[in-house]
């Protein structure tokens, strides 16, 4: 697939955008051509979302120019962008769960046309037309809330097309798809390209950039690092531009204590539809990595071990003894701690102080017989976690909301460690965390492992897995398909197996 | 799936690497803001009415009345605050209070009719029975809300009518006399010119504040109100904590019923029918954010006093009960508008960036 | 596995209705059947007509509450708006000795209702405030203003035209025993309003906007819906409907009492919620609401017939509300549980 020489449909030139003194976008430019897929890549916080908001009229740039089909735009509003054919499909798809597929597909074009009336029959016909054109098979009358994630996404794409989209922006499109569903999506993308639609994939996944895009633009910390043809990049150069560092393949691993009974033994764990026949062991002092594409089942395995959505069959043994984990309390009792994937909604109490957050999971450990908290005990634990995790904050009284990503993550970790877990499962431990904190968190994990803890790291950051894991399990479509250990644990091997 | 357990749409909060000072200020400011503002309003109201009608208003009887009328409203408001803390609401607390009062009165007077001596000696047990009625009602509310999953407004709307119906049938629609004399006697005592009733109120407030901040269950309740998902992931049994919240609300309703009796040795099914709105106004005014997660008991106490001052002030300047109702409604709306404006102003300084890592629908 | 769960008999699901209206209809029939069996007097035109007459005011209230609930909010000030609008109109007309007829009176009352409703809407949508608390506040505010500044006295002689309507019946059936069954003429506007609102919700963009906003207000905003404007109109419309209901109430009761209506909100809210509307928004239908209103009326009527004191009637509605919503809540839980365990993709592309 080669790029084309058609006139650009959107040109963004030298855009600058600040929020309260912080430069979210600093002199960023981007060119979109019809029929091309343009990958806008970068880590979290690099400015991708802000750029998209500016293209779609939701935000106004402080300076810079936007050209749509060669015409300079004065002040682009959301409605103006929609009328110009720019459609954004957000990560949550912005569909109406209580309306049918047909209604969802056609309703926004009705709004754009300022229609006063609505005909369910006509809407179904119009929706069916576009669905057939894309070669899809969706149930027009189904309520969107009953659809799978993949079907929802396809509904959203149909909606964008009914609105006569010339540019479709997709925000992290493959984040929640299984491998097969990603395949379907890329097929649809091909058909869209044939229609001359320009696509923007906002992503931090290398696969998208290399597999399906023609053009790539990379941002880092609000700055425009580079733009070019996808074929001129490879994994290494992409990673280097995105992270700003050479791919660090240094590896420092701990020495597992190979007791007869492993610390954690999982046998034939199954949860229909999520994962199947999962078996592995973790020894004291060992750091096990689990990776796979999102949707492969890796999070579900972790959450089954933590009791969030328990497995239907299979056994779990801790230190040789079988345990039943049907709730979060069960797993805590057994000594399993879990760092959730989304720390904002699942891990932190934003309005509460650092101290409140640190003891949130271990309150029962500090109770006296009347149910009241023993303040010395509480204070001691807070202080201990504060120092041990080197949390950078003026005191434990400040609200957690005021901390940076890296520090906030440390608070969540501290909350878990306060329970003295035997097994620590971390899901995405360094997502949205600055480089310095990243190193510190990894080194902390090594320390804990050396102190006898068994650790499981779930991550799609291959260098991170290489840096700290003794072994790495590859999960695909709910099954463990491979195990890497020793010198086989390398970035390229991991990525080959994951995307195979 | 969005957590829409409260009626309003919760605003998604954001995390970012920008101005930490602003954010620190916001955080620390909010919890003190409610209390400080309340104190100001109380003093302002006091000054205002003193200025208008000094003889009537500063009359010791008037002041004492304020201190006697506040406790029952205050305790009910603290109960409402607890429910709002967890993102819910309890419309049935007044009905629960009445039911408690009726229980105590009925049992006592029936016993006293047969054997006065026994009745007097068993007074404590009878009072505890009244409290148990509150606990039982709270258990029902908690069960419906936490385990069956009915929205708090609907559940308590329903139970309010049920408790009310039971009360009406029990009393035959009449006002009951014959509450334990010990209780009314308490209503007449004062320590250093402060009515015992008021001291009891302050003591209860301190007890609830202590519970919230210093007990494991209280802390869990606060955490649940701040972020129920994070609370679940922290190993808190959110279903149990939510239920216990309504049990405590019911218990406080029972306490309020006792306070009713201390103030007036009568009980009826429709006493305090105008209290529900008043109690919500006090809870919102006192610094509780109706969206859950935030409260200061002190703010509620001050807000109770402020509204009672307003009520008695209105009487002093001869405004009608209807105008008091207008005032309540207006204050409620104004306070919420002001609250929202100040939050919006502070949020404007922060960029809207969120760390979104969507997991598959299967896990939600 | 298919994308959506296709029921074995396609027509079965359509009969059940989007919000289980079919089940509600069944419940209603079962209720009527049981009560008639226990007390044959119940099964008569007289009961039917009096049930319908008793449903007029609650139904019109319920239509307004339904629209608000679908949009994701809740309005408890409707009764206060109703009595405010109706009483004020009647008082001014009486004082001025003008009688513009039922239609004129209704129009004037609707104006008041619109103003009060818009007030609700503005406060709620401009400042994004919690709807329950705001409308609790305005309920007190409106009633207070009515009683304090407009009038607190019972008006026993409303305008003559209303009185005329009060005496008009659509259908009169005299039984053999000389007792009559009277179907009041005001059921017509009630039914017409119900049909109008049903049409509006289904066939106008405003109606779809209400559902969209209730389903996901942020998505609605992104889709270009004028969310704030729609919300203001929703509350304005609810106010207008409440005003109409108020005028009906005054007409049927042949008096205007400013203390009326407020305090009986439970019946209406229960009817709407039982009828399938969810407090979280995005769901609900006029048919379901109508069935809900009828069910509650039937229950109230039968309790009266059985000689049950009014206290128990309120409690009965409370129990009905809890049982009804409880069943909805439990079945919703079961549905999400079963849905969450299936996540493998299905063949969605044709080749």
CSV table of N, CA and C in Angstrom, one decimal, chain A residues 142-274:
chain,number,residue,atom,x,y,z
A,142,UNK,N,-31.6,-4.4,17.4
A,142,UNK,CA,-31.0,-4.7,18.7
A,142,UNK,C,-30.7,-3.4,19.4
A,143,UNK,N,-30.9,-3.4,20.8
A,143,UNK,CA,-30.5,-2.3,21.5
A,143,UNK,C,-28.9,-2.3,21.7
A,144,UNK,N,-28.3,-1.2,21.5
A,144,UNK,CA,-26.9,-1.2,21.4
A,144,UNK,C,-26.2,-1.7,22.7
A,145,UNK,N,-26.9,-1.6,23.8
A,145,UNK,CA,-26.3,-2.1,25.1
A,145,UNK,C,-26.1,-3.6,25.1
A,146,UNK,N,-26.8,-4.3,24.2
A,146,UNK,CA,-26.7,-5.7,24.2
A,146,UNK,C,-25.7,-6.2,23.2
A,147,UNK,N,-25.0,-5.3,22.5
A,147,UNK,CA,-24.0,-5.7,21.5
A,147,UNK,C,-22.6,-6.0,22.2
A,148,UNK,N,-21.8,-6.7,21.4
A,148,UNK,CA,-20.4,-6.9,21.9
A,148,UNK,C,-19.7,-5.6,21.5
A,149,UNK,N,-18.5,-5.5,22.1
A,149,UNK,CA,-17.7,-4.2,21.9
A,149,UNK,C,-17.4,-4.1,20.4
A,150,UNK,N,-17.1,-5.2,19.8
A,150,UNK,CA,-16.7,-5.1,18.3
A,150,UNK,C,-17.9,-4.6,17.5
A,151,UNK,N,-19.1,-5.1,17.8
A,151,UNK,CA,-20.3,-4.7,17.1
A,151,UNK,C,-20.6,-3.2,17.4
A,152,UNK,N,-20.4,-2.8,18.6
A,152,UNK,CA,-20.6,-1.4,18.9
A,152,UNK,C,-19.7,-0.5,18.1
A,153,UNK,N,-18.5,-0.9,18.0
A,153,UNK,CA,-17.5,-0.1,17.2
A,153,UNK,C,-18.0,0.0,15.7
A,154,UNK,N,-18.4,-1.2,15.2
A,154,UNK,CA,-18.8,-1.1,13.8
A,154,UNK,C,-20.1,-0.3,13.6
A,155,UNK,N,-21.0,-0.3,14.6
A,155,UNK,CA,-22.1,0.6,14.6
A,155,UNK,C,-21.7,2.0,14.5
A,156,UNK,N,-20.7,2.3,15.4
A,156,UNK,CA,-20.2,3.7,15.4
A,156,UNK,C,-19.6,4.1,14.1
A,157,UNK,N,-18.9,3.2,13.4
A,157,UNK,CA,-18.3,3.5,12.1
A,157,UNK,C,-19.4,3.7,11.1
A,158,UNK,N,-20.4,2.9,11.1
A,158,UNK,CA,-21.6,3.1,10.2
A,158,UNK,C,-22.2,4.5,10.4
A,159,UNK,N,-22.3,4.8,11.7
A,159,UNK,CA,-22.9,6.1,12.0
A,159,UNK,C,-22.0,7.2,11.3
A,160,UNK,N,-20.7,7.1,11.5
A,160,UNK,CA,-19.8,8.1,10.9
A,160,UNK,C,-20.0,8.2,9.4
A,161,UNK,N,-20.2,7.1,8.8
A,161,UNK,CA,-20.4,7.1,7.3
A,161,UNK,C,-21.7,7.7,6.9
A,162,UNK,N,-22.8,7.4,7.6
A,162,UNK,CA,-24.1,7.9,7.2
A,162,UNK,C,-24.0,9.5,7.2
A,163,UNK,N,-23.2,10.0,8.1
A,163,UNK,CA,-23.0,11.4,8.1
A,163,UNK,C,-22.1,11.9,7.0
A,164,UNK,N,-21.9,11.1,6.0
A,164,UNK,CA,-21.1,11.5,4.9
A,164,UNK,C,-19.7,11.9,5.3
A,165,UNK,N,-19.1,11.1,6.2
A,165,UNK,CA,-17.8,11.4,6.7
A,165,UNK,C,-16.7,11.4,5.6
A,166,UNK,N,-15.9,12.4,5.7
A,166,UNK,CA,-14.7,12.3,4.8
A,166,UNK,C,-13.5,12.0,5.6
A,167,UNK,N,-13.6,12.3,6.9
A,167,UNK,CA,-12.4,12.0,7.8
A,167,UNK,C,-13.0,11.3,9.0
A,168,UNK,N,-12.5,10.1,9.3
A,168,UNK,CA,-13.0,9.4,10.5
A,168,UNK,C,-11.8,9.3,11.4
A,169,UNK,N,-11.9,9.8,12.6
A,169,UNK,CA,-10.8,9.7,13.6
A,169,UNK,C,-11.3,8.6,14.6
A,170,UNK,N,-10.4,7.7,14.8
A,170,UNK,CA,-10.7,6.6,15.8
A,170,UNK,C,-9.7,6.6,16.9
A,171,UNK,N,-10.3,6.8,18.1
A,171,UNK,CA,-9.4,7.0,19.3
A,171,UNK,C,-9.2,5.6,19.9
A,172,UNK,N,-7.9,5.1,19.9
A,172,UNK,CA,-7.6,3.8,20.4
A,172,UNK,C,-8.5,2.7,19.9
A,173,UNK,N,-8.6,2.6,18.7
A,173,UNK,CA,-9.6,1.7,18.1
A,173,UNK,C,-9.5,0.2,18.5
A,174,UNK,N,-8.2,-0.3,18.7
A,174,UNK,CA,-8.1,-1.7,18.9
A,174,UNK,C,-7.9,-2.1,20.4
A,175,UNK,N,-8.0,-1.1,21.2
A,175,UNK,CA,-7.8,-1.3,22.6
A,175,UNK,C,-8.7,-2.4,23.2
A,176,UNK,N,-9.9,-2.4,22.8
A,176,UNK,CA,-10.9,-3.4,23.4
A,176,UNK,C,-11.3,-4.5,22.5
A,177,UNK,N,-10.5,-4.8,21.5
A,177,UNK,CA,-10.9,-5.8,20.5
A,177,UNK,C,-10.0,-7.0,20.7
A,178,UNK,N,-10.6,-8.2,20.4
A,178,UNK,CA,-9.8,-9.4,20.3
A,178,UNK,C,-9.1,-9.4,19.0
A,179,UNK,N,-8.2,-10.3,18.9
A,179,UNK,CA,-7.4,-10.5,17.7
A,179,UNK,C,-8.2,-10.6,16.4
A,180,UNK,N,-9.2,-11.5,16.5
A,180,UNK,CA,-10.1,-11.7,15.3
A,180,UNK,C,-10.8,-10.4,15.0
A,181,UNK,N,-11.3,-9.7,16.1
A,181,UNK,CA,-12.1,-8.5,15.8
A,181,UNK,C,-11.2,-7.4,15.2
A,182,UNK,N,-10.0,-7.4,15.6
A,182,UNK,CA,-9.1,-6.4,15.0
A,182,UNK,C,-9.0,-6.7,13.5
A,183,UNK,N,-9.0,-8.0,13.1
A,183,UNK,CA,-8.9,-8.4,11.7
A,183,UNK,C,-10.1,-7.8,11.0
A,184,UNK,N,-11.3,-8.0,11.6
A,184,UNK,CA,-12.5,-7.5,10.9
A,184,UNK,C,-12.4,-6.0,10.8
A,185,UNK,N,-11.9,-5.3,11.8
A,185,UNK,CA,-11.8,-3.9,11.7
A,185,UNK,C,-10.9,-3.4,10.6
A,186,UNK,N,-9.8,-4.1,10.4
A,186,UNK,CA,-8.9,-3.7,9.4
A,186,UNK,C,-9.5,-4.0,8.0
A,187,UNK,N,-10.3,-5.0,7.9
A,187,UNK,CA,-11.0,-5.3,6.6
A,187,UNK,C,-11.9,-4.1,6.3
A,188,UNK,N,-12.7,-3.6,7.3
A,188,UNK,CA,-13.6,-2.5,7.1
A,188,UNK,C,-12.8,-1.3,6.7
A,189,UNK,N,-11.6,-1.1,7.4
A,189,UNK,CA,-10.8,0.0,7.0
A,189,UNK,C,-10.4,0.0,5.6
A,190,UNK,N,-10.1,-1.2,5.1
A,190,UNK,CA,-9.8,-1.3,3.6
A,190,UNK,C,-10.9,-0.7,2.8
A,191,UNK,N,-12.2,-1.2,3.1
A,191,UNK,CA,-13.3,-0.7,2.3
A,191,UNK,C,-13.5,0.8,2.4
A,192,UNK,N,-13.2,1.3,3.6
A,192,UNK,CA,-13.4,2.8,3.8
A,192,UNK,C,-12.3,3.5,2.9
A,193,UNK,N,-11.1,3.0,2.9
A,193,UNK,CA,-10.1,3.6,2.1
A,193,UNK,C,-10.5,3.6,0.7
A,194,UNK,N,-11.1,2.5,0.2
A,194,UNK,CA,-11.5,2.5,-1.2
A,194,UNK,C,-12.6,3.5,-1.5
A,195,UNK,N,-13.3,3.9,-0.5
A,195,UNK,CA,-14.3,5.0,-0.7
A,195,UNK,C,-13.7,6.4,-0.6
A,196,UNK,N,-12.4,6.4,-0.3
A,196,UNK,CA,-11.7,7.7,-0.3
A,196,UNK,C,-11.8,8.4,1.0
A,197,UNK,N,-12.2,7.7,2.1
A,197,UNK,CA,-12.3,8.3,3.4
A,197,UNK,C,-10.9,8.3,4.0
A,198,UNK,N,-10.6,9.4,4.6
A,198,UNK,CA,-9.3,9.5,5.3
A,198,UNK,C,-9.5,9.1,6.8
A,199,UNK,N,-8.6,8.3,7.2
A,199,UNK,CA,-8.7,7.8,8.6
A,199,UNK,C,-7.6,8.2,9.5
A,200,UNK,N,-7.9,8.5,10.7
A,200,UNK,CA,-6.8,8.8,11.7
A,200,UNK,C,-7.0,7.8,12.8
A,201,UNK,N,-5.9,7.1,13.0
A,201,UNK,CA,-5.9,6.1,14.2
A,201,UNK,C,-5.1,6.8,15.3
A,202,UNK,N,-5.7,7.1,16.4
A,202,UNK,CA,-5.0,7.7,17.5
A,202,UNK,C,-4.5,6.5,18.4
A,203,UNK,N,-3.3,6.3,18.6
A,203,UNK,CA,-2.9,5.0,19.2
A,203,UNK,C,-1.5,5.1,19.8
A,204,UNK,N,-1.3,4.2,20.7
A,204,UNK,CA,0.1,4.0,21.2
A,204,UNK,C,0.6,2.6,20.9
A,205,UNK,N,-0.2,1.9,20.0
A,205,UNK,CA,0.2,0.5,19.7
A,205,UNK,C,1.0,0.5,18.4
A,206,UNK,N,2.1,-0.1,18.4
A,206,UNK,CA,2.9,-0.2,17.3
A,206,UNK,C,2.3,-0.9,16.1
A,207,UNK,N,1.5,-2.0,16.4
A,207,UNK,CA,0.9,-2.8,15.4
A,207,UNK,C,0.1,-1.9,14.4
A,208,UNK,N,-0.7,-1.0,15.0
A,208,UNK,CA,-1.5,-0.2,14.1
A,208,UNK,C,-0.6,0.6,13.2
A,209,UNK,N,0.4,1.2,13.8
A,209,UNK,CA,1.3,2.1,13.0
A,209,UNK,C,1.9,1.3,11.8
A,210,UNK,N,2.4,0.2,12.1
A,210,UNK,CA,3.1,-0.5,11.0
A,210,UNK,C,2.2,-1.3,10.1
A,211,UNK,N,1.2,-1.9,10.6
A,211,UNK,CA,0.4,-2.8,9.8
A,211,UNK,C,-0.5,-2.1,8.8
A,212,UNK,N,-1.2,-1.1,9.3
A,212,UNK,CA,-2.3,-0.7,8.5
A,212,UNK,C,-2.2,0.8,8.1
A,213,UNK,N,-1.3,1.6,8.7
A,213,UNK,CA,-1.2,3.0,8.3
A,213,UNK,C,-0.3,3.3,7.1
A,214,UNK,N,-0.6,4.4,6.5
A,214,UNK,CA,0.3,4.8,5.4
A,214,UNK,C,1.2,5.9,5.9
A,215,UNK,N,0.6,6.8,6.8
A,215,UNK,CA,1.3,7.9,7.3
A,215,UNK,C,1.4,7.8,8.8
A,216,UNK,N,2.5,8.4,9.4
A,216,UNK,CA,2.6,8.3,10.8
A,216,UNK,C,3.0,9.7,11.3
A,217,UNK,N,2.4,10.1,12.4
A,217,UNK,CA,2.9,11.4,13.1
A,217,UNK,C,3.1,11.0,14.6
A,218,UNK,N,4.2,11.3,15.1
A,218,UNK,CA,4.5,11.0,16.5
A,218,UNK,C,4.6,12.3,17.4
A,219,UNK,N,4.0,12.3,18.5
A,219,UNK,CA,4.0,13.4,19.4
A,219,UNK,C,4.6,12.9,20.7
A,220,UNK,N,5.3,13.8,21.4
A,220,UNK,CA,5.8,13.4,22.7
A,220,UNK,C,5.8,14.7,23.5
A,221,UNK,N,5.1,14.6,24.7
A,221,UNK,CA,5.0,15.8,25.6
A,221,UNK,C,4.6,17.0,24.9
A,222,UNK,N,3.6,16.9,24.0
A,222,UNK,CA,3.1,18.0,23.3
A,222,UNK,C,3.9,18.5,22.1
A,223,UNK,N,5.0,17.9,21.9
A,223,UNK,CA,5.8,18.3,20.8
A,223,UNK,C,5.7,17.4,19.6
A,224,UNK,N,5.8,18.0,18.4
A,224,UNK,CA,5.8,17.2,17.2
A,224,UNK,C,7.1,16.7,17.0
A,225,UNK,N,7.3,15.4,17.1
A,225,UNK,CA,8.6,14.8,17.0
A,225,UNK,C,8.9,14.5,15.5
A,226,UNK,N,8.0,13.8,14.8
A,226,UNK,CA,8.3,13.5,13.4
A,226,UNK,C,7.0,13.1,12.7
A,227,UNK,N,7.0,13.3,11.4
A,227,UNK,CA,5.9,12.8,10.6
A,227,UNK,C,6.6,12.1,9.4
A,228,UNK,N,5.9,11.1,8.9
A,228,UNK,CA,6.5,10.5,7.7
A,228,UNK,C,5.7,9.3,7.2
A,229,UNK,N,6.2,8.6,6.3
A,229,UNK,CA,5.5,7.4,5.7
A,229,UNK,C,5.7,6.2,6.6
A,230,UNK,N,4.7,5.5,6.8
A,230,UNK,CA,4.8,4.3,7.7
A,230,UNK,C,5.9,3.4,7.3
A,231,UNK,N,6.0,3.2,6.0
A,231,UNK,CA,7.0,2.2,5.5
A,231,UNK,C,8.4,2.6,5.8
A,232,UNK,N,8.6,3.9,6.2
A,232,UNK,CA,10.0,4.3,6.6
A,232,UNK,C,10.3,4.0,8.0
A,233,UNK,N,9.4,3.5,8.8
A,233,UNK,CA,9.7,3.2,10.2
A,233,UNK,C,9.7,1.7,10.4
A,234,UNK,N,10.4,1.4,11.5
A,234,UNK,CA,10.2,0.0,12.0
A,234,UNK,C,10.0,0.1,13.5
A,235,UNK,N,9.9,-1.0,14.1
A,235,UNK,CA,9.5,-1.1,15.6
A,235,UNK,C,10.5,-0.3,16.4
A,236,UNK,N,11.8,-0.4,16.1
A,236,UNK,CA,12.8,0.2,17.0
A,236,UNK,C,12.7,1.8,16.8
A,237,UNK,N,12.6,2.2,15.6
A,237,UNK,CA,12.6,3.7,15.4
A,237,UNK,C,11.3,4.3,16.0
A,238,UNK,N,10.2,3.6,15.8
A,238,UNK,CA,9.0,4.1,16.3
A,238,UNK,C,9.1,4.2,17.9
A,239,UNK,N,9.5,3.1,18.5
A,239,UNK,CA,9.6,3.1,20.0
A,239,UNK,C,10.5,4.3,20.4
A,240,UNK,N,11.6,4.4,19.7
A,240,UNK,CA,12.6,5.4,20.1
A,240,UNK,C,11.9,6.8,20.0
A,241,UNK,N,11.2,7.1,18.9
A,241,UNK,CA,10.6,8.4,18.8
A,241,UNK,C,9.5,8.6,19.8
A,242,UNK,N,8.7,7.5,20.1
A,242,UNK,CA,7.6,7.7,21.0
A,242,UNK,C,8.1,7.9,22.5
A,243,UNK,N,9.1,7.1,22.9
A,243,UNK,CA,9.5,7.2,24.3
A,243,UNK,C,10.7,8.1,24.4
A,244,UNK,N,11.4,8.4,23.3
A,244,UNK,CA,12.5,9.3,23.5
A,244,UNK,C,13.8,8.6,23.9
A,245,UNK,N,13.7,7.4,24.1
A,245,UNK,CA,14.9,6.7,24.5
A,245,UNK,C,15.2,5.5,23.6
A,246,UNK,N,16.4,5.1,23.6
A,246,UNK,CA,16.7,3.8,22.9
A,246,UNK,C,16.0,2.7,23.6
A,247,UNK,N,15.6,1.8,22.8
A,247,UNK,CA,14.9,0.6,23.4
A,247,UNK,C,15.9,0.0,24.4
A,248,UNK,N,15.5,0.0,25.6
A,248,UNK,CA,16.3,-0.4,26.7
A,248,UNK,C,16.1,-1.9,26.9
A,249,UNK,N,17.0,-2.7,26.5
A,249,UNK,CA,16.8,-4.2,26.7
A,249,UNK,C,17.5,-4.7,27.9
A,250,UNK,N,17.9,-3.8,28.8
A,250,UNK,CA,18.6,-4.3,30.0
A,250,UNK,C,17.7,-5.1,30.8
A,251,UNK,N,18.3,-6.1,31.4
A,251,UNK,CA,17.5,-7.0,32.2
A,251,UNK,C,18.1,-7.3,33.5
A,252,UNK,N,17.3,-7.1,34.6
A,252,UNK,CA,17.9,-7.3,35.9
A,252,UNK,C,16.8,-8.1,36.6
A,253,UNK,N,17.1,-9.4,36.8
A,253,UNK,CA,16.0,-10.2,37.4
A,253,UNK,C,16.5,-10.7,38.7
A,254,UNK,N,15.4,-11.1,39.5
A,254,UNK,CA,15.7,-11.6,40.8
A,254,UNK,C,15.9,-13.1,40.8
A,255,UNK,N,16.2,-13.7,41.9
A,255,UNK,CA,16.4,-15.1,42.0
A,255,UNK,C,15.3,-15.8,42.7
A,256,UNK,N,14.5,-16.5,42.0
A,256,UNK,CA,13.3,-17.1,42.6
A,256,UNK,C,13.8,-18.2,43.6
A,257,UNK,N,13.0,-18.3,44.7
A,257,UNK,CA,13.2,-19.4,45.7
A,257,UNK,C,12.4,-20.6,45.3
A,258,UNK,N,13.1,-21.6,44.8
A,258,UNK,CA,12.4,-22.7,44.2
A,258,UNK,C,12.0,-23.7,45.3
A,259,UNK,N,11.0,-23.4,46.1
A,259,UNK,CA,10.5,-24.3,47.1
A,259,UNK,C,9.8,-25.4,46.4
A,260,UNK,N,9.5,-26.5,47.1
A,260,UNK,CA,8.8,-27.7,46.5
A,260,UNK,C,7.4,-27.2,46.1
A,261,UNK,N,6.7,-26.6,47.0
A,261,UNK,CA,5.4,-26.1,46.6
A,261,UNK,C,5.6,-24.7,46.2
A,262,UNK,N,5.1,-24.4,45.0
A,262,UNK,CA,5.2,-23.0,44.5
A,262,UNK,C,4.3,-22.1,45.4
A,263,UNK,N,4.6,-20.8,45.4
A,263,UNK,CA,3.8,-19.9,46.2
A,263,UNK,C,2.4,-19.9,45.7
A,264,UNK,N,2.3,-19.8,44.4
A,264,UNK,CA,0.9,-19.8,43.8
A,264,UNK,C,0.9,-20.8,42.6
A,265,UNK,N,-0.1,-21.6,42.7
A,265,UNK,CA,-0.2,-22.6,41.6
A,265,UNK,C,-1.7,-22.5,41.1
A,266,UNK,N,-1.8,-22.3,39.8
A,266,UNK,CA,-3.1,-22.2,39.1
A,266,UNK,C,-3.2,-23.3,38.1
A,267,UNK,N,-4.3,-24.0,38.2
A,267,UNK,CA,-4.5,-25.2,37.4
A,267,UNK,C,-5.8,-25.2,36.7
A,268,UNK,N,-5.8,-25.3,35.4
A,268,UNK,CA,-7.0,-25.4,34.5
A,268,UNK,C,-8.1,-24.4,34.9
A,269,UNK,N,-7.7,-23.2,35.1
A,269,UNK,CA,-8.6,-22.1,35.5
A,269,UNK,C,-9.5,-21.8,34.2
A,270,UNK,N,-10.8,-21.7,34.4
A,270,UNK,CA,-11.6,-21.5,33.2
A,270,UNK,C,-12.7,-20.5,33.6
A,271,UNK,N,-13.0,-19.6,32.8
A,271,UNK,CA,-14.2,-18.7,32.9
A,271,UNK,C,-14.7,-18.6,31.5
A,272,UNK,N,-15.8,-19.2,31.2
A,272,UNK,CA,-16.4,-19.3,29.9
A,272,UNK,C,-16.4,-17.9,29.2
A,273,UNK,N,-15.8,-17.8,28.0
A,273,UNK,CA,-15.9,-16.6,27.3
A,273,UNK,C,-14.7,-15.7,27.6
A,274,UNK,N,-14.0,-15.9,28.7
A,274,UNK,CA,-12.9,-15.0,29.0
A,274,UNK,C,-11.6,-15.7,28.9
